[in-house]
CSV table of C-alpha atoms in Angstrom, one decimal:
chain,number,residue,atom,x,y,z
A,1,MET,CA,-5.2,6.0,-27.8
A,2,ALA,CA,-4.3,2.3,-29.4
A,3,LYS,CA,-0.6,0.8,-28.3
A,4,LYS,CA,1.9,-0.2,-31.5
A,5,SER,CA,2.5,-3.4,-32.0
A,6,THR,CA,6.3,-4.5,-32.7
A,7,ARG,CA,5.2,-8.1,-33.6
A,8,PRO,CA,4.8,-9.0,-37.4
A,9,ARG,CA,1.4,-9.0,-39.0
A,10,ASP,CA,2.5,-12.1,-41.4
A,11,THR,CA,1.8,-15.0,-40.1
A,12,ASN,CA,5.0,-16.5,-41.5
A,13,GLN,CA,7.0,-14.0,-39.7
A,14,LEU,CA,5.3,-13.8,-36.2
A,15,ALA,CA,5.6,-17.5,-35.8
A,16,LYS,CA,9.6,-17.2,-36.4
A,17,SER,CA,9.7,-14.2,-34.4
A,18,ILE,CA,7.9,-16.7,-31.2
A,19,VAL,CA,10.3,-19.6,-32.1
A,20,ASP,CA,13.3,-17.1,-31.9
A,21,LEU,CA,11.9,-15.8,-28.7
A,22,ALA,CA,11.4,-19.6,-27.5
A,23,THR,CA,14.8,-20.7,-28.7
A,24,GLY,CA,16.2,-17.6,-27.2
A,25,GLU,CA,18.0,-16.5,-30.3
A,26,ALA,CA,16.0,-13.6,-29.7
A,27,GLU,CA,15.2,-11.4,-27.0
A,28,ASN,CA,12.1,-9.7,-26.1
A,29,THR,CA,12.1,-5.9,-26.3
A,30,ALA,CA,9.4,-5.0,-24.8
A,31,PRO,CA,9.4,-1.3,-24.5
A,32,VAL,CA,8.6,0.3,-20.7
A,33,PRO,CA,5.3,1.5,-20.5
A,34,ASP,CA,4.7,4.6,-21.3
A,35,GLY,CA,8.1,5.8,-19.6
A,36,LYS,CA,7.2,4.8,-16.4
A,37,ASN,CA,10.1,4.5,-14.2
A,38,PRO,CA,10.0,0.4,-13.1
A,39,ALA,CA,11.2,1.0,-9.4
A,40,ALA,CA,8.0,3.1,-8.9
A,41,VAL,CA,5.8,0.8,-10.6
A,42,ALA,CA,7.0,-2.2,-8.4
A,43,LEU,CA,7.1,-0.1,-5.2
A,44,GLY,CA,3.3,1.0,-6.2
A,45,ARG,CA,2.2,-2.8,-7.1
A,46,LEU,CA,3.7,-4.0,-3.7
A,47,GLY,CA,2.0,-1.0,-1.7
A,48,GLY,CA,-1.4,-1.6,-3.5
A,49,LEU,CA,-0.4,-5.7,-2.6
A,50,LYS,CA,-0.7,-5.1,0.9
A,51,GLY,CA,-2.8,-2.0,1.7
A,52,GLY,CA,-6.2,-3.6,2.0
A,53,LYS,CA,-4.6,-6.1,4.4
A,54,ALA,CA,-2.9,-3.3,6.4
A,55,ARG,CA,-5.8,-1.2,6.4
A,56,ALA,CA,-8.2,-3.9,8.1
A,57,GLU,CA,-6.0,-4.9,10.7
A,58,SER,CA,-5.6,-1.0,11.5
A,59,LEU,CA,-8.8,-0.7,12.1
A,60,THR,CA,-10.9,-0.7,14.7
A,61,ALA,CA,-14.0,-3.0,15.4
A,62,LYS,CA,-16.6,-0.5,15.7
A,63,LYS,CA,-15.2,1.9,12.3
A,64,ARG,CA,-14.9,-1.4,10.1
A,65,SER,CA,-18.8,-2.0,11.2
A,66,GLU,CA,-19.5,1.8,10.6
A,67,ILE,CA,-17.8,1.2,6.8
A,68,ALA,CA,-19.7,-2.0,6.2
A,69,LYS,CA,-22.7,-0.2,7.0
A,70,LYS,CA,-22.1,2.4,4.8
A,71,ALA,CA,-21.4,0.3,1.9
A,72,ALA,CA,-24.5,-1.7,2.4
A,73,GLN,CA,-26.7,1.4,2.7
A,74,THR,CA,-25.2,2.7,-0.6
A,75,ARG,CA,-25.3,-0.6,-2.2
A,76,TRP,CA,-29.0,-1.2,-1.0
A,77,SER,CA,-29.9,2.7,-2.6
A,78,LYS,CA,-29.1,2.1,-6.0
A,79,LYS,CA,-31.6,0.9,-8.2
């Protein structure tokens, strides 16, 4: 589904709105995407940022090796 743009389509009106935003005469009134809770989005992003590193630290060398072998086998089995 296409997202509805709140920016004007006319070039002159668009230029004026950009200048107004840059000079602080108008505020950016971007809607919250898809009605999602901004706090929940931030927490999810936080978990995603530290997820891979935390998982790598918790894995044993043997388990990491098994995962790597499986990944290599899957990569090379594709035609």
